[in-house]
Tab-separated table of C-alpha atoms in Angstrom:
chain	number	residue	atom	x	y	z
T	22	UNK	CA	0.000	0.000	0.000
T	23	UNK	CA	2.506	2.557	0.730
T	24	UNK	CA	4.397	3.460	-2.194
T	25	UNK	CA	7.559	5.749	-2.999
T	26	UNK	CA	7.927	6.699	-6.960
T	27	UNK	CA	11.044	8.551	-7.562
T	28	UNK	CA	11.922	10.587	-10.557
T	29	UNK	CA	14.684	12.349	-12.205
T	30	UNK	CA	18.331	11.305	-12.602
T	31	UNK	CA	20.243	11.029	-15.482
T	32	UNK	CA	23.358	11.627	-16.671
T	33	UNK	CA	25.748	14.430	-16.365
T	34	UNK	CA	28.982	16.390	-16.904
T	35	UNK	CA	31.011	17.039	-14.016
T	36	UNK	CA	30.119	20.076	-12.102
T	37	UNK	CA	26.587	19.956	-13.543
T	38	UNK	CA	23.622	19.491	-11.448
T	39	UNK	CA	20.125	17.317	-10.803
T	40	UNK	CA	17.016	17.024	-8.868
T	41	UNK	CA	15.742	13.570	-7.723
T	42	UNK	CA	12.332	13.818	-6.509
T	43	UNK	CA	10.393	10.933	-4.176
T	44	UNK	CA	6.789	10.887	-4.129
T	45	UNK	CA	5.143	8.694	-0.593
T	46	UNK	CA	1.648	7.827	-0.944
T	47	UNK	CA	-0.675	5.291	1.069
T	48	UNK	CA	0.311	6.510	4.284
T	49	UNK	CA	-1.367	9.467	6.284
T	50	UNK	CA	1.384	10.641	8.897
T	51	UNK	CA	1.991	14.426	9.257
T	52	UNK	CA	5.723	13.643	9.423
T	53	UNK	CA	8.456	10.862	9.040
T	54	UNK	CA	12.189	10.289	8.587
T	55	UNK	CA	13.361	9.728	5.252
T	56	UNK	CA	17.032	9.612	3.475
T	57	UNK	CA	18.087	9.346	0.268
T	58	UNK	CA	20.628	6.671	-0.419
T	59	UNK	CA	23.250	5.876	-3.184
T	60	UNK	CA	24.692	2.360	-4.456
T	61	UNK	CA	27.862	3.145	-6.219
T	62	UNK	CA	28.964	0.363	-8.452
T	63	UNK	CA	30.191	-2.081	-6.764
T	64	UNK	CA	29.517	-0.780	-3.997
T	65	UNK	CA	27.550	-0.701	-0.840
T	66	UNK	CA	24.368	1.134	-0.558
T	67	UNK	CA	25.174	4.264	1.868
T	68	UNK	CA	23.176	7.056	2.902
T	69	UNK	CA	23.704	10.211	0.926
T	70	UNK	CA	21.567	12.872	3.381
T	71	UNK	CA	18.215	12.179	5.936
T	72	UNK	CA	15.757	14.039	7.227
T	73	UNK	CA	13.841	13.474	10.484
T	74	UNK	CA	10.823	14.198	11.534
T	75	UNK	CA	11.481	17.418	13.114
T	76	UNK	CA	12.839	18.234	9.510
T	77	UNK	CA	16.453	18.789	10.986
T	78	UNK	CA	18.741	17.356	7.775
T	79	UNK	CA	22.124	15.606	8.126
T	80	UNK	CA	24.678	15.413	4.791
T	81	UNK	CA	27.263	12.350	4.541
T	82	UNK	CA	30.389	14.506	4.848
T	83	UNK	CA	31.259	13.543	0.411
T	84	UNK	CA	28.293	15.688	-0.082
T	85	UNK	CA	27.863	18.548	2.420
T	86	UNK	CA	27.820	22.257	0.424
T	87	UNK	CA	26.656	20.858	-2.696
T	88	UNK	CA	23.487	18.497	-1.915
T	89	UNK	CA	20.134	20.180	-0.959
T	90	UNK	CA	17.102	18.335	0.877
T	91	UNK	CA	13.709	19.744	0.774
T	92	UNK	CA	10.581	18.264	2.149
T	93	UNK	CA	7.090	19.449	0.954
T	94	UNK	CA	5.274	18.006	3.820
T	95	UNK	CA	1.541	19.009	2.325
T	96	UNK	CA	2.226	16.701	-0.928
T	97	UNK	CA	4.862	14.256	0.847
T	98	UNK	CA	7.792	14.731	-1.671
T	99	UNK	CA	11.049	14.806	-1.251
T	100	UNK	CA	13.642	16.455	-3.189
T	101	UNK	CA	17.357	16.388	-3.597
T	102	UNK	CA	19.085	18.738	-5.444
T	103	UNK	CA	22.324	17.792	-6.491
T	104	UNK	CA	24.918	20.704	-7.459
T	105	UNK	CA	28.240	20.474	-8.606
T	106	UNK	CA	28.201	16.817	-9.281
T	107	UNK	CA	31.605	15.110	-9.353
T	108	UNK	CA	31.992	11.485	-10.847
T	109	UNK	CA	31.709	9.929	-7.784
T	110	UNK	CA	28.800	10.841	-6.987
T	111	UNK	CA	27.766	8.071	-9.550
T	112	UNK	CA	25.363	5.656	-8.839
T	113	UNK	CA	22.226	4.179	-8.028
T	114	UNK	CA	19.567	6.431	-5.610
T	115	UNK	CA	17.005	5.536	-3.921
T	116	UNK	CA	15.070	7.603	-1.357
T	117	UNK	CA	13.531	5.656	1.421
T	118	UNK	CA	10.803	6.528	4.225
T	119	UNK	CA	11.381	5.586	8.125
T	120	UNK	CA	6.890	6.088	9.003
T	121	UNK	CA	7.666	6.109	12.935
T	122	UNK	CA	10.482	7.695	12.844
T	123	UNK	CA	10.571	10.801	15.371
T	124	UNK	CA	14.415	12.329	15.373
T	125	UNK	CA	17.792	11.315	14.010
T	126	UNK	CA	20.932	12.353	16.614
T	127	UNK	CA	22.521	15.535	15.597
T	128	UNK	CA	24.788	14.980	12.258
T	129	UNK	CA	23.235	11.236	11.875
T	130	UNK	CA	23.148	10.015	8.309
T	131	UNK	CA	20.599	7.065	8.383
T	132	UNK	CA	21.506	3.682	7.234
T	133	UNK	CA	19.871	1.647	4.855
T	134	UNK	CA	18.563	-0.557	7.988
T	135	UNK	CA	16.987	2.318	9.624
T	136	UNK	CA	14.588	2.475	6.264
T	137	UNK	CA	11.444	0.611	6.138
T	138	UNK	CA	10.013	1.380	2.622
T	139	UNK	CA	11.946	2.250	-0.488
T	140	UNK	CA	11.897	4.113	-3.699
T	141	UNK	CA	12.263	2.336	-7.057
T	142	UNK	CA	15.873	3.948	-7.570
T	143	UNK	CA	16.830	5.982	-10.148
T	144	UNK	CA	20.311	6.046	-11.918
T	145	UNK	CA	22.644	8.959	-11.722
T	146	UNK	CA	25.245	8.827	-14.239
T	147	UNK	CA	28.215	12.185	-13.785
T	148	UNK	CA	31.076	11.964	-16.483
T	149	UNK	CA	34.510	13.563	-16.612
């Protein structure tokens, strides 16, 4: 029943920019957690940014002055804007929603285990 349908990505030059956006239906809570999430290739999947339900956001240090999150609470979607991309930024995100979630610690980038439903992932593709 609860659903999250992402959109955008694509593929870039370096130091160009995207917006990823993550739409949550079939659930009716006021607030919630959520993070967006990359999978690298060959790599693990990592958190990227969160946002709790207090709507304090946390950046994974790789990303901090160039990644945006914004939460439209009234239509539950949530954005990432992604400036200045750099080639490792590459990879496969996913956003993710956490639906009794209250607060992440100060500076906490979520985990993929603290994540109950997930977006369908969309590919982000940044070329030298």
């Amino acid at each position: 029943e609860v659903e999250l349908v992402q959109s955008g990505g694509g593929s870039v030059q370096t130091g160009g920019s995207l917006k990823l956006s993550c739409s949550v239906t079939g659930y009716t809570a006021a607030t919630y957690c959520m993070g967006w999430f990359r999978q690298g290739p060959g790599t693990e999947r990592l958190g990227v940014a969160g946002i709790d339900a207090d709507d304090k956001i946390s950046y994974a240090e790789s990303v901090k002055g160039r990644f945006v999150v914004a939460r439209d609470n009234a239509k539950n979607i949530l954005y990432l804007q992604m400036n200045s991309l750099k080639v490792e930024d590459t990879g496969m995100y996913y956003c993710a929603a956490h639906f009794f979630c209250k607060s992440y610690a100060r500076g906490y980038v979520p985990s993929p285990e603290d994540l109950h439903y997930w977006g369908q992932g969309t590919q982000v593709t940044v070329s030298s």
